[in-house]
GROMACS .gro file of N, CA and C in nm:
model
  393
    1UNK      N    1   3.789   8.167  -0.227
    1UNK     CA    2   3.657   8.196  -0.174
    1UNK      C    3   3.578   8.122  -0.280
    2UNK      N    4   3.594   8.125  -0.430
    2UNK     CA    5   3.536   8.053  -0.496
    2UNK      C    6   3.492   7.895  -0.438
    3UNK      N    7   3.589   7.803  -0.420
    3UNK     CA    8   3.570   7.683  -0.363
    3UNK      C    9   3.487   7.669  -0.241
    4UNK      N   10   3.478   7.771  -0.183
    4UNK     CA   11   3.404   7.752  -0.057
    4UNK      C   12   3.237   7.810  -0.089
    5UNK      N   13   3.263   7.888  -0.193
    5UNK     CA   14   3.100   7.918  -0.230
    5UNK      C   15   3.027   7.791  -0.308
    6UNK      N   16   3.133   7.742  -0.370
    6UNK     CA   17   3.078   7.611  -0.481
    6UNK      C   18   3.023   7.483  -0.341
    7UNK      N   19   3.114   7.473  -0.246
    7UNK     CA   20   3.094   7.376  -0.151
    7UNK      C   21   2.978   7.416  -0.092
    8UNK      N   22   2.915   7.556  -0.045
    8UNK     CA   23   2.815   7.585   0.020
    8UNK      C   24   2.727   7.549  -0.078
    9UNK      N   25   2.706   7.581  -0.197
    9UNK     CA   26   2.606   7.574  -0.263
    9UNK      C   27   2.582   7.433  -0.316
   10UNK      N   28   2.662   7.358  -0.308
   10UNK     CA   29   2.629   7.227  -0.317
   10UNK      C   30   2.578   7.154  -0.164
   11UNK      N   31   2.609   7.198  -0.075
   11UNK     CA   32   2.556   7.165   0.037
   11UNK      C   33   2.402   7.197   0.047
   12UNK      N   34   2.384   7.307   0.025
   12UNK     CA   35   2.250   7.361   0.012
   12UNK      C   36   2.149   7.277  -0.110
   13UNK      N   37   2.203   7.237  -0.212
   13UNK     CA   38   2.152   7.190  -0.313
   13UNK      C   39   2.105   7.043  -0.245
   14UNK      N   40   2.199   6.966  -0.151
   14UNK     CA   41   2.209   6.842  -0.123
   14UNK      C   42   2.073   6.849  -0.011
   15UNK      N   43   2.093   6.918   0.059
   15UNK     CA   44   1.985   6.948   0.193
   15UNK      C   45   1.874   6.970   0.121
   16UNK      N   46   1.837   7.034   0.025
   16UNK     CA   47   1.718   7.085  -0.019
   16UNK      C   48   1.650   6.960  -0.095
   17UNK      N   49   1.720   6.880  -0.174
   17UNK     CA   50   1.702   6.745  -0.224
   17UNK      C   51   1.632   6.641  -0.133
   18UNK      N   52   1.699   6.657   0.011
   18UNK     CA   53   1.663   6.559   0.118
   18UNK      C   54   1.527   6.591   0.171
   19UNK      N   55   1.533   6.722   0.163
   19UNK     CA   56   1.408   6.787   0.225
   19UNK      C   57   1.269   6.722   0.131
   20UNK      N   58   1.298   6.780   0.009
   20UNK     CA   59   1.183   6.727  -0.119
   20UNK      C   60   1.172   6.570  -0.121
   21UNK      N   61   1.265   6.503  -0.097
   21UNK     CA   62   1.258   6.371  -0.096
   21UNK      C   63   1.161   6.322   0.018
   22UNK      N   64   1.165   6.379   0.153
   22UNK     CA   65   1.097   6.336   0.261
   22UNK      C   66   0.955   6.392   0.260
   23UNK      N   67   0.961   6.521   0.188
   23UNK     CA   68   0.809   6.595   0.144
   23UNK      C   69   0.696   6.515   0.055
   24UNK      N   70   0.757   6.425  -0.033
   24UNK     CA   71   0.716   6.369  -0.118
   24UNK      C   72   0.561   6.302  -0.063
   25UNK      N   73   0.454   6.312  -0.154
   25UNK     CA   74   0.326   6.270  -0.091
   25UNK      C   75   0.317   6.116  -0.092
   26UNK      N   76   0.274   6.044   0.019
   26UNK     CA   77   0.249   5.903   0.037
   26UNK      C   78   0.181   5.858  -0.094
   27UNK      N   79   0.227   5.732  -0.126
   27UNK     CA   80   0.173   5.654  -0.245
   27UNK      C   81   0.054   5.572  -0.174
   28UNK      N   82  -0.028   5.527  -0.277
   28UNK     CA   83  -0.163   5.465  -0.207
   28UNK      C   84  -0.075   5.333  -0.122
   29UNK      N   85   0.003   5.276  -0.174
   29UNK     CA   86   0.073   5.136  -0.121
   29UNK      C   87   0.164   5.187   0.009
   30UNK      N   88   0.208   5.284   0.015
   30UNK     CA   89   0.279   5.331   0.125
   30UNK      C   90   0.167   5.352   0.245
   31UNK      N   91   0.055   5.433   0.226
   31UNK     CA   92  -0.048   5.442   0.330
   31UNK      C   93  -0.072   5.315   0.361
   32UNK      N   94  -0.142   5.233   0.260
   32UNK     CA   95  -0.186   5.118   0.325
   32UNK      C   96  -0.126   5.038   0.403
   33UNK      N   97   0.020   5.031   0.358
   33UNK     CA   98   0.144   4.966   0.436
   33UNK      C   99   0.186   5.004   0.566
   34UNK      N  100   0.162   5.140   0.589
   34UNK     CA  101   0.187   5.212   0.717
   34UNK      C  102   0.062   5.176   0.814
   35UNK      N  103  -0.068   5.232   0.755
   35UNK     CA  104  -0.172   5.167   0.814
   35UNK      C  105  -0.214   5.045   0.858
   36UNK      N  106  -0.163   4.954   0.791
   36UNK     CA  107  -0.170   4.802   0.812
   36UNK      C  108  -0.067   4.771   0.963
   37UNK      N  109   0.035   4.810   0.924
   37UNK     CA  110   0.128   4.816   1.061
   37UNK      C  111   0.067   4.879   1.170
   38UNK      N  112   0.032   4.977   1.167
   38UNK     CA  113  -0.031   5.079   1.294
   38UNK      C  114  -0.124   4.971   1.336
   39UNK      N  115  -0.228   4.973   1.274
   39UNK     CA  116  -0.331   4.847   1.329
   39UNK      C  117  -0.273   4.748   1.383
   40UNK      N  118  -0.200   4.660   1.326
   40UNK     CA  119  -0.128   4.550   1.387
   40UNK      C  120  -0.061   4.585   1.522
   41UNK      N  121   0.017   4.680   1.523
   41UNK     CA  122   0.078   4.730   1.645
   41UNK      C  123  -0.017   4.759   1.771
   42UNK      N  124  -0.135   4.845   1.724
   42UNK     CA  125  -0.211   4.851   1.805
   42UNK      C  126  -0.304   4.752   1.885
   43UNK      N  127  -0.334   4.630   1.780
   43UNK     CA  128  -0.394   4.545   1.840
   43UNK      C  129  -0.312   4.456   1.947
   44UNK      N  130  -0.187   4.460   1.916
   44UNK     CA  131  -0.095   4.394   2.010
   44UNK      C  132  -0.104   4.454   2.156
   45UNK      N  133  -0.078   4.583   2.120
   45UNK     CA  134  -0.062   4.675   2.250
   45UNK      C  135  -0.241   4.643   2.347
   46UNK      N  136  -0.326   4.663   2.265
   46UNK     CA  137  -0.468   4.625   2.318
   46UNK      C  138  -0.473   4.504   2.394
   47UNK      N  139  -0.432   4.391   2.312
   47UNK     CA  140  -0.401   4.250   2.410
   47UNK      C  141  -0.334   4.271   2.536
   48UNK      N  142  -0.222   4.315   2.513
   48UNK     CA  143  -0.147   4.334   2.635
   48UNK      C  144  -0.171   4.432   2.747
   49UNK      N  145  -0.254   4.499   2.695
   49UNK     CA  146  -0.295   4.610   2.807
   49UNK      C  147  -0.394   4.546   2.921
   50UNK      N  148  -0.361   4.555   3.051
   50UNK     CA  149  -0.429   4.543   3.169
   50UNK      C  150  -0.555   4.612   3.187
   51UNK      N  151  -0.547   4.747   3.142
   51UNK     CA  152  -0.701   4.829   3.131
   51UNK      C  153  -0.788   4.795   3.077
   52UNK      N  154  -0.767   4.695   2.963
   52UNK     CA  155  -0.871   4.643   2.866
   52UNK      C  156  -0.958   4.566   2.919
   53UNK      N  157  -1.089   4.572   2.864
   53UNK     CA  158  -1.205   4.446   2.914
   53UNK      C  159  -1.160   4.319   2.868
   54UNK      N  160  -1.208   4.197   2.919
   54UNK     CA  161  -1.150   4.076   2.910
   54UNK      C  162  -1.230   4.004   2.743
   55UNK      N  163  -1.312   4.125   2.721
   55UNK     CA  164  -1.365   4.056   2.587
   55UNK      C  165  -1.250   4.069   2.462
   56UNK      N  166  -1.155   4.135   2.467
   56UNK     CA  167  -1.043   4.169   2.391
   56UNK      C  168  -0.979   4.036   2.327
   57UNK      N  169  -0.979   3.935   2.441
   57UNK     CA  170  -0.930   3.794   2.426
   57UNK      C  171  -1.029   3.734   2.308
   58UNK      N  172  -1.146   3.789   2.300
   58UNK     CA  173  -1.242   3.701   2.199
   58UNK      C  174  -1.256   3.773   2.092
   59UNK      N  175  -1.176   3.872   2.051
   59UNK     CA  176  -1.183   3.948   1.933
   59UNK      C  177  -1.076   3.806   1.821
   60UNK      N  178  -1.128   3.824   1.705
   60UNK     CA  179  -1.061   3.772   1.573
   60UNK      C  180  -0.919   3.833   1.593
   61UNK      N  181  -0.830   3.739   1.566
   61UNK     CA  182  -0.674   3.772   1.578
   61UNK      C  183  -0.650   3.886   1.457
   62UNK      N  184  -0.577   3.999   1.482
   62UNK     CA  185  -0.546   4.063   1.369
   62UNK      C  186  -0.418   4.100   1.357
   63UNK      N  187  -0.347   4.006   1.257
   63UNK     CA  188  -0.222   4.011   1.202
   63UNK      C  189  -0.263   4.043   1.059
   64UNK      N  190  -0.202   4.154   1.017
   64UNK     CA  191  -0.240   4.211   0.870
   64UNK      C  192  -0.108   4.216   0.783
   65UNK      N  193  -0.142   4.140   0.665
   65UNK     CA  194  -0.048   4.127   0.551
   65UNK      C  195  -0.139   4.187   0.433
   66UNK      N  196  -0.087   4.308   0.394
   66UNK     CA  197  -0.149   4.355   0.259
   66UNK      C  198  -0.107   4.296   0.181
   67UNK      N  199  -0.002   4.206   0.152
   67UNK     CA  200   0.008   4.106   0.021
   67UNK      C  201  -0.053   3.984   0.010
   68UNK      N  202  -0.144   3.966   0.108
   68UNK     CA  203  -0.231   3.820   0.103
   68UNK      C  204  -0.362   3.862   0.106
   69UNK      N  205  -0.438   3.824  -0.004
   69UNK     CA  206  -0.563   3.856  -0.043
   69UNK      C  207  -0.651   3.852   0.069
   70UNK      N  208  -0.642   3.743   0.160
   70UNK     CA  209  -0.713   3.702   0.265
   70UNK      C  210  -0.728   3.814   0.392
   71UNK      N  211  -0.672   3.920   0.355
   71UNK     CA  212  -0.649   4.016   0.438
   71UNK      C  213  -0.759   4.112   0.455
   72UNK      N  214  -0.870   4.118   0.311
   72UNK     CA  215  -0.966   4.187   0.282
   72UNK      C  216  -1.069   4.112   0.410
   73UNK      N  217  -1.084   3.973   0.407
   73UNK     CA  218  -1.191   3.916   0.480
   73UNK      C  219  -1.145   3.928   0.607
   74UNK      N  220  -1.033   3.938   0.641
   74UNK     CA  221  -1.020   3.928   0.807
   74UNK      C  222  -1.031   4.078   0.836
   75UNK      N  223  -1.007   4.189   0.771
   75UNK     CA  224  -1.052   4.335   0.784
   75UNK      C  225  -1.206   4.311   0.832
   76UNK      N  226  -1.294   4.260   0.709
   76UNK     CA  227  -1.430   4.237   0.736
   76UNK      C  228  -1.447   4.180   0.889
   77UNK      N  229  -1.426   4.075   0.867
   77UNK     CA  230  -1.451   3.984   1.011
   77UNK      C  231  -1.415   4.056   1.157
   78UNK      N  232  -1.284   4.144   1.130
   78UNK     CA  233  -1.280   4.233   1.269
   78UNK      C  234  -1.353   4.343   1.305
   79UNK      N  235  -1.411   4.418   1.184
   79UNK     CA  236  -1.492   4.519   1.202
   79UNK      C  237  -1.627   4.487   1.240
   80UNK      N  238  -1.668   4.361   1.169
   80UNK     CA  239  -1.805   4.295   1.184
   80UNK      C  240  -1.846   4.248   1.340
   81UNK      N  241  -1.714   4.212   1.389
   81UNK     CA  242  -1.701   4.160   1.531
   81UNK      C  243  -1.809   4.245   1.649
   82UNK      N  244  -1.902   4.142   1.697
   82UNK     CA  245  -2.005   4.255   1.793
   82UNK      C  246  -1.913   4.244   1.922
   83UNK      N  247  -1.813   4.183   1.938
   83UNK     CA  248  -1.740   4.202   2.078
   83UNK      C  249  -1.687   4.338   2.107
   84UNK      N  250  -1.672   4.365   2.227
   84UNK     CA  251  -1.609   4.484   2.281
   84UNK      C  252  -1.689   4.652   2.214
   85UNK      N  253  -1.787   4.614   2.189
   85UNK     CA  254  -1.872   4.732   2.120
   85UNK      C  255  -1.829   4.877   2.229
   86UNK      N  256  -1.828   4.848   2.350
   86UNK     CA  257  -1.827   4.970   2.452
   86UNK      C  258  -1.712   4.997   2.477
   87UNK      N  259  -1.587   4.951   2.408
   87UNK     CA  260  -1.465   4.960   2.454
   87UNK      C  261  -1.406   5.063   2.332
   88UNK      N  262  -1.366   5.185   2.408
   88UNK     CA  263  -1.336   5.296   2.325
   88UNK      C  264  -1.211   5.249   2.238
   89UNK      N  265  -1.110   5.178   2.283
   89UNK     CA  266  -0.973   5.171   2.196
   89UNK      C  267  -1.029   5.077   2.110
   90UNK      N  268  -1.147   4.953   2.132
   90UNK     CA  269  -1.142   4.849   2.040
   90UNK      C  270  -1.223   4.956   1.920
   91UNK      N  271  -1.327   5.025   1.966
   91UNK     CA  272  -1.392   5.113   1.869
   91UNK      C  273  -1.319   5.156   1.766
   92UNK      N  274  -1.194   5.257   1.810
   92UNK     CA  275  -1.107   5.322   1.723
   92UNK      C  276  -1.046   5.241   1.648
   93UNK      N  277  -0.968   5.091   1.690
   93UNK     CA  278  -0.931   5.020   1.630
   93UNK      C  279  -0.993   4.998   1.481
   94UNK      N  280  -1.149   4.945   1.535
   94UNK     CA  281  -1.228   4.902   1.442
   94UNK      C  282  -1.241   5.015   1.339
   95UNK      N  283  -1.257   5.115   1.360
   95UNK     CA  284  -1.245   5.226   1.285
   95UNK      C  285  -1.118   5.249   1.150
   96UNK      N  286  -1.018   5.239   1.231
   96UNK     CA  287  -0.878   5.217   1.150
   96UNK      C  288  -0.914   5.117   1.078
   97UNK      N  289  -0.947   5.004   1.101
   97UNK     CA  290  -0.949   4.843   0.984
   97UNK      C  291  -1.060   4.889   0.896
   98UNK      N  292  -1.184   4.976   0.949
   98UNK     CA  293  -1.259   5.027   0.866
   98UNK      C  294  -1.204   5.096   0.751
   99UNK      N  295  -1.158   5.193   0.779
   99UNK     CA  296  -1.055   5.282   0.668
   99UNK      C  297  -0.952   5.206   0.578
  100UNK      N  298  -0.906   5.111   0.657
  100UNK     CA  299  -0.804   5.043   0.559
  100UNK      C  300  -0.861   4.974   0.450
  101UNK      N  301  -0.966   4.897   0.494
  101UNK     CA  302  -1.037   4.825   0.416
  101UNK      C  303  -1.098   4.903   0.305
  102UNK      N  304  -1.146   5.000   0.343
  102UNK     CA  305  -1.201   5.115   0.252
  102UNK      C  306  -1.118   5.173   0.140
  103UNK      N  307  -0.983   5.202   0.193
  103UNK     CA  308  -0.889   5.233   0.104
  103UNK      C  309  -0.832   5.127   0.019
  104UNK      N  310  -0.829   5.007   0.066
  104UNK     CA  311  -0.764   4.891  -0.025
  104UNK      C  312  -0.874   4.861  -0.131
  105UNK      N  313  -1.013   4.864  -0.108
  105UNK     CA  314  -1.097   4.788  -0.217
  105UNK      C  315  -1.131   4.932  -0.289
  106UNK      N  316  -1.140   5.093  -0.251
  106UNK     CA  317  -1.176   5.152  -0.329
  106UNK      C  318  -1.051   5.235  -0.396
  107UNK      N  319  -0.958   5.317  -0.312
  107UNK     CA  320  -0.861   5.408  -0.341
  107UNK      C  321  -0.764   5.327  -0.429
  108UNK      N  322  -0.710   5.237  -0.378
  108UNK     CA  323  -0.586   5.155  -0.413
  108UNK      C  324  -0.619   5.012  -0.500
  109UNK      N  325  -0.702   5.005  -0.537
  109UNK     CA  326  -0.739   4.890  -0.582
  109UNK      C  327  -0.665   4.861  -0.682
  110UNK      N  328  -0.640   4.921  -0.770
  110UNK     CA  329  -0.561   4.901  -0.888
  110UNK      C  330  -0.413   4.877  -0.862
  111UNK      N  331  -0.395   4.979  -0.750
  111UNK     CA  332  -0.223   4.987  -0.705
  111UNK      C  333  -0.171   4.866  -0.635
  112UNK      N  334  -0.238   4.784  -0.597
  112UNK     CA  335  -0.213   4.683  -0.496
  112UNK      C  336  -0.181   4.544  -0.557
  113UNK      N  337  -0.105   4.463  -0.491
  113UNK     CA  338  -0.067   4.345  -0.585
  113UNK      C  339  -0.056   4.241  -0.470
  114UNK      N  340  -0.164   4.130  -0.496
  114UNK     CA  341  -0.144   4.038  -0.383
  114UNK      C  342  -0.075   3.903  -0.416
  115UNK      N  343   0.026   3.897  -0.319
  115UNK     CA  344   0.124   3.778  -0.369
  115UNK      C  345   0.083   3.660  -0.340
  116UNK      N  346  -0.016   3.617  -0.249
  116UNK     CA  347  -0.090   3.480  -0.197
  116UNK      C  348  -0.218   3.523  -0.165
  117UNK      N  349  -0.282   3.402  -0.118
  117UNK     CA  350  -0.418   3.383  -0.071
  117UNK      C  351  -0.411   3.283   0.006
  118UNK      N  352  -0.316   3.307   0.098
  118UNK     CA  353  -0.288   3.192   0.192
  118UNK      C  354  -0.361   3.247   0.354
  119UNK      N  355  -0.502   3.213   0.375
  119UNK     CA  356  -0.582   3.262   0.490
  119UNK      C  357  -0.508   3.232   0.621
  120UNK      N  358  -0.478   3.093   0.629
  120UNK     CA  359  -0.395   3.053   0.732
  120UNK      C  360  -0.257   3.129   0.811
  121UNK      N  361  -0.195   3.198   0.698
  121UNK     CA  362  -0.077   3.260   0.741
  121UNK      C  363  -0.094   3.387   0.810
  122UNK      N  364  -0.221   3.433   0.786
  122UNK     CA  365  -0.304   3.556   0.850
  122UNK      C  366  -0.356   3.505   1.025
  123UNK      N  367  -0.358   3.355   1.031
  123UNK     CA  368  -0.381   3.329   1.161
  123UNK      C  369  -0.278   3.285   1.268
  124UNK      N  370  -0.179   3.218   1.193
  124UNK     CA  371  -0.039   3.169   1.237
  124UNK      C  372   0.076   3.236   1.155
  125UNK      N  373   0.082   3.340   1.209
  125UNK     CA  374   0.192   3.429   1.104
  125UNK      C  375   0.350   3.361   1.147
  126UNK      N  376   0.426   3.368   1.064
  126UNK     CA  377   0.567   3.341   1.077
  126UNK      C  378   0.633   3.483   1.110
  127UNK      N  379   0.645   3.517   1.201
  127UNK     CA  380   0.727   3.648   1.267
  127UNK      C  381   0.876   3.647   1.264
  128UNK      N  382   0.948   3.757   1.222
  128UNK     CA  383   1.072   3.772   1.235
  128UNK      C  384   1.133   3.761   1.358
  129UNK      N  385   1.249   3.675   1.392
  129UNK     CA  386   1.284   3.653   1.531
  129UNK      C  387   1.308   3.822   1.578
  130UNK      N  388   1.281   3.841   1.704
  130UNK     CA  389   1.312   3.936   1.780
  130UNK      C  390   1.455   3.950   1.826
  131UNK      N  391   1.484   4.089   1.804
  131UNK     CA  392   1.636   4.100   1.845
  131UNK      C  393   1.643   4.142   1.990
   0.00000   0.00000   0.00000
């Protein structure tokens, strides 16, 4: 009975550790990373959506790399763009972009490290191959 009890306690400890690891609060970096990916994906969906106004084609391109210092200017340009003001999906996306910008320049300012300032990389990104 004793080896079974030890095994059961070990299993409970392992599962508890796994739950605690997943329950850890997000870091500033992980929040910025996930929000930038969410915004980039939402923008891609918006561009391919048939139900959205044609003004979306005129919006500044929105590929975000939070390791590129130019992303701050990219976010400012996107939020300030007067196009598609009446399209709800665009307004929601602009609000997310505004939040990301605020998080990056205020809350996470000291936590972020920019590896490049290549603005053209945000205009013509080299995307990984699609599997």
